[in-house]
């Protein structure tokens, strides 16, 4: 089966930026670049994609959801870095973080990896849109991110690889693990909330409670907010979750509007730009320039052989379409 790999760029970059202590010969931190390229090399070896996409958060991407809930992603603490960052001020750390991310984009621009960064749009929405494009209906889609938001996108041809958790999830695994079907996962999480995004759920309610109270959410069938409310109002049970759902229904609706990716928050113009980029894409791999950049960054010993080999296969695949 043809395979499309979609990487949550910000998620993977921050993972590398936080833990990798590599320093350039000039003394500048560059672990984010090193870790990111090493991860891409590993992913290419494991997934062997025919088409490789990296999606970044667009500038101001959180504004739409923050307009619905001012607490969305508010109050996030700066990442706890490896000891390499102890001698840098917060301003210097932020500048270095941006510089490293820009450098990764420069590297990827010399490869057949497609990159997307849409102004005012979060990466999650772009990933959801690409995953659902009709042109990829016969592809296996592999989303790479540690973010649980993508669980809701899993289906017969979509997997989620979570590198931090060292797990690969599919539709059956989610139903087995949580007794909740991916197509109803956003609905369940709207009740639970999401601490990482600073979204409060129903107090004292977790996924296990939701699965027990609403066992029908395990079915391969779409359920809706009103279904949850109607069931809660009609059931005879001592479980407190039912009264809480009715009492806090508006909060659940607001959470769902922010969490759901089934209908991504992108404009028609944005969708046209994404579609057009795939239609006009002409892959290339400037290995000479990549090696030159590695030399400039003092990374000549960085092993990205699997990545390089896969680039050539990707170009051959694309030219054969």
C-alpha positions in Angstrom: 0.0 0.0 0.0 1.2 3.5 -0.8 2.2 5.4 2.3 1.9 9.0 3.4 3.8 10.1 6.5 2.7 13.4 8.2 4.9 14.8 10.9 3.7 17.3 13.5 6.8 19.5 13.1 6.5 21.6 16.2 5.8 18.6 18.4 8.9 16.8 17.2 11.2 19.8 17.2 10.4 20.7 20.8 11.0 17.2 21.9 14.5 17.3 20.4 15.1 20.9 21.4 14.5 20.1 25.1 16.6 17.0 25.4 19.4 17.2 23.0 22.5 19.0 24.4 24.5 19.2 21.1 26.6 22.4 20.7 28.1 23.7 17.4 31.9 24.3 17.2 31.1 28.0 17.8 29.4 27.1 21.1 25.8 27.6 20.0 23.1 25.1 21.0 21.9 23.1 18.0 20.4 20.0 19.6 16.9 20.8 18.2 18.3 20.5 14.6 20.3 17.4 15.4 17.5 15.6 17.2 15.0 16.5 14.6 17.1 15.2 11.7 17.9 12.0 13.6 14.2 11.5 14.3 13.3 12.0 10.6 16.1 9.5 9.7 14.6 6.9 12.1 11.0 7.6 10.9 12.0 7.1 7.3 13.6 3.8 8.1 10.6 2.6 10.1 7.8 3.9 8.0 9.4 4.0 4.5 7.0 6.7 3.2 6.3 7.4 -0.5 5.3 10.9 0.4 6.7 12.8 3.4 5.1 15.9 4.9 6.1 18.1 7.8 3.5 20.5 9.1 4.3 23.5 11.4 2.0 25.7 13.4 1.2 28.9 11.6 1.8 32.3 13.2 -1.2 33.2 15.3 -2.5 29.7 14.8 -4.1 29.5 18.3 -6.2 32.7 17.9 -9.3 31.1 16.5 -9.6 28.6 19.4 -8.5 31.2 22.0 -11.3 33.4 20.8 -13.7 30.6 21.9 -11.9 30.1 25.2 -9.4 32.6 26.4 -7.8 29.9 28.6 -6.8 27.8 25.6 -3.0 27.1 25.9 -2.7 29.9 28.4 -0.2 29.9 31.2 2.1 27.3 29.6 5.4 27.2 31.4 8.7 27.5 29.4 10.1 24.0 28.5 12.5 22.5 31.0 15.7 22.2 29.1 18.7 20.0 29.4 21.6 21.6 31.3 22.9 23.2 28.1 20.5 26.1 28.6 21.5 27.0 32.1 23.8 29.8 31.0 21.3 31.5 28.6 18.7 34.1 29.4 15.1 33.5 28.5 15.4 35.9 25.6 18.5 34.2 24.4 16.8 30.8 24.7 13.8 32.0 22.7 16.1 33.5 20.0 18.1 30.2 19.7 14.9 28.2 19.5 13.6 30.2 16.6 17.0 30.1 14.9 17.1 26.3 15.2 13.6 25.9 13.8 14.4 28.2 10.9 17.5 26.1 10.2 15.5 22.9 10.1 13.2 24.5 7.5 16.3 25.4 5.5 17.5 21.8 5.6 14.1 20.4 4.6 13.8 22.9 1.7 16.7 21.0 0.0 14.8 17.7 0.2 11.7 16.2 -1.3 9.9 16.7 2.1 6.9 18.9 1.7 6.4 21.6 4.4 3.2 23.5 5.3 2.9 26.5 7.6 -0.4 28.3 7.1 -0.8 31.7 8.8 -3.5 31.7 11.5 -3.8 27.9 11.4 -2.6 25.3 13.8 -0.7 22.3 12.5 -3.4 19.9 13.8 -6.0 21.3 11.4 -3.6 21.1 8.4 -2.7 17.6 9.3 -6.4 16.6 9.5 -7.2 18.2 6.2 -4.2 16.5 4.4 -5.1 13.1 6.0 -8.6 13.4 4.6 -7.8 14.6 1.1 -9.5 12.4 -1.6 -6.2 11.9 -3.4 -4.8 10.0 -0.4 -7.9 7.8 0.1 -6.0 4.6 -1.0 -2.9 5.5 1.0 -1.9 4.3 4.5 -1.5 7.5 6.5 1.0 7.6 9.4 0.8 10.6 11.6 3.8 11.2 13.9 3.1 13.2 17.0 2.9 12.7 20.8 -0.3 14.7 20.8 -3.4 12.7 21.8 -5.6 15.0 19.7 -4.8 12.9 16.6 -6.4 9.7 18.1 -9.7 11.0 16.8 -8.4 10.7 13.2 -7.5 7.0 13.3 -9.4 4.7 10.9 -8.7 1.6 8.8 -5.9 3.3 6.9 -4.6 5.8 9.5 -2.0 5.1 12.3 -0.6 7.4 15.0 3.0 6.9 15.9 3.8 8.5 19.3 7.6 8.6 19.6 7.8 9.9 23.2 5.5 7.2 24.4 7.1 4.6 22.1 3.8 3.3 20.8 2.0 3.0 17.5 -1.8 3.2 17.7 -4.5 2.1 15.3 -8.3 2.1 15.5 -8.5 -1.4 17.1 -5.9 -0.6 19.7 -7.8 2.5 20.9 -11.1 0.6 21.2 -9.3 -2.1 23.1 -7.4 0.3 25.4 -10.1 2.9 26.1 -13.4 1.2 25.0 -14.0 4.4 22.9 -13.9 4.4 19.1 -11.7 7.1 17.6 -14.6 8.6 15.8 -16.1 9.4 19.2 -12.8 10.2 21.0 -13.1 14.0 20.7 -16.6 13.7 22.3 -15.2 11.7 25.2 -12.3 14.1 25.7 -14.6 17.1 25.6 -16.1 15.7 28.8 -12.7 14.9 30.3 -10.9 18.1 29.3 -7.3 18.5 28.3 -4.8 19.8 30.9 -2.0 20.3 28.3 -4.2 22.8 26.5 -5.6 24.3 29.8 -9.2 23.1 29.0 -11.2 22.1 32.1 -13.4 19.1 31.8 -16.0 17.7 34.2 -14.4 17.5 37.6 -13.5 14.0 38.6 -14.3 12.5 35.2 -11.7 10.5 33.2 -11.8 8.4 30.1 -12.6 5.2 32.1 -15.6 6.9 33.6 -16.8 8.1 30.3 -16.4 4.7 28.7 -18.3 3.0 31.5 -21.1 5.6 31.5 -21.5 5.8 27.7 -20.5 2.3 26.5 -22.0 3.0 23.1 -19.1 5.3 22.3 -17.1 2.2 21.5 -19.3 1.6 18.5 -18.1 2.3 15.0 -20.7 4.9 14.7 -20.8 8.7 15.0 -22.4 10.0 18.1 -23.0 13.7 18.9 -23.2 16.1 21.8 -27.0 16.0 21.9 -26.9 12.2 22.1 -24.8 12.4 25.2 -27.1 14.9 26.8 -30.3 13.0 25.9 -28.8 9.7 27.2 -27.8 11.4 30.5 -31.3 12.9 30.9 -33.1 9.6 30.2 -30.9 7.0 32.0 -31.7 5.7 35.5 -28.4 5.4 37.3 -26.6 6.5 40.5 -23.5 7.6 38.5 -22.9 11.3 39.1 -21.5 11.8 35.6 -25.0 12.0 34.1 -26.1 14.9 36.2 -22.8 16.6 35.6 -23.1 16.3 31.9 -26.5 18.0 32.0 -25.3 20.7 34.3 -22.0 21.4 32.4 -23.3 20.7 28.9 -22.2 24.1 27.6 -18.7 23.5 28.8 -18.6 20.2 27.0 -19.9 21.8 23.8 -17.3 24.5 24.0 -14.5 22.0 24.6 -15.7 19.9 21.7 -15.7 22.8 19.4 -12.0 23.4 20.2 -10.9 19.8 20.4 -12.6 18.2 17.3 -10.5 17.8 14.2 -13.2 16.1 12.1 -14.0 19.5 10.5 -10.6 21.3 10.6 -10.6 25.0 11.2 -9.2 26.1 7.8 -10.6 28.5 5.3 -11.5 27.6 1.7 -8.5 29.6 0.5 -6.2 27.7 2.8 -7.6 24.4 1.6 -7.0 25.5 -2.0 -3.4 26.4 -1.2 -2.7 23.0 0.3 -4.3 21.1 -2.5 -2.5 23.3 -5.1 0.9 22.6 -3.5 0.4 18.8 -3.9 -0.8 19.3 -7.5 2.2 21.4 -8.5 4.8 19.7 -6.4 8.1 18.7 -8.1 10.4 16.9 -5.6 14.1 17.5 -5.5 17.0 16.5 -3.4 20.1 18.8 -3.3 22.4 16.5 -1.5 25.4 18.7 -2.1 23.7 21.7 -0.4 22.6 19.5 2.6 26.2 18.3 3.1 27.4 21.9 2.8 24.9 22.9 5.6 26.0 20.0 7.8 29.6 21.0 7.4 28.8 24.6 8.3 26.9 23.5 11.4 29.7 21.1 12.4 27.5 18.1 11.9 29.5 16.1 9.3 29.3 13.0 11.5 25.5 13.1 11.7 24.2 9.9 10.2 21.1 10.5 8.0 21.9 7.8 5.5 18.4 6.2 5.7 16.9 9.6 5.1 19.1 10.3 2.1 18.3 6.9 0.6 14.6 7.3 1.1 14.7 10.7 -0.6 15.9 9.1 -3.8 13.1 6.5 -3.6 10.5 9.2 -3.0 11.6 11.2 -6.0 11.4 8.0 -8.2 8.0 7.3 -6.8 6.7 10.8 -7.4 8.1 10.9 -10.9 6.3 7.7 -11.6 2.9 9.0 -10.7 
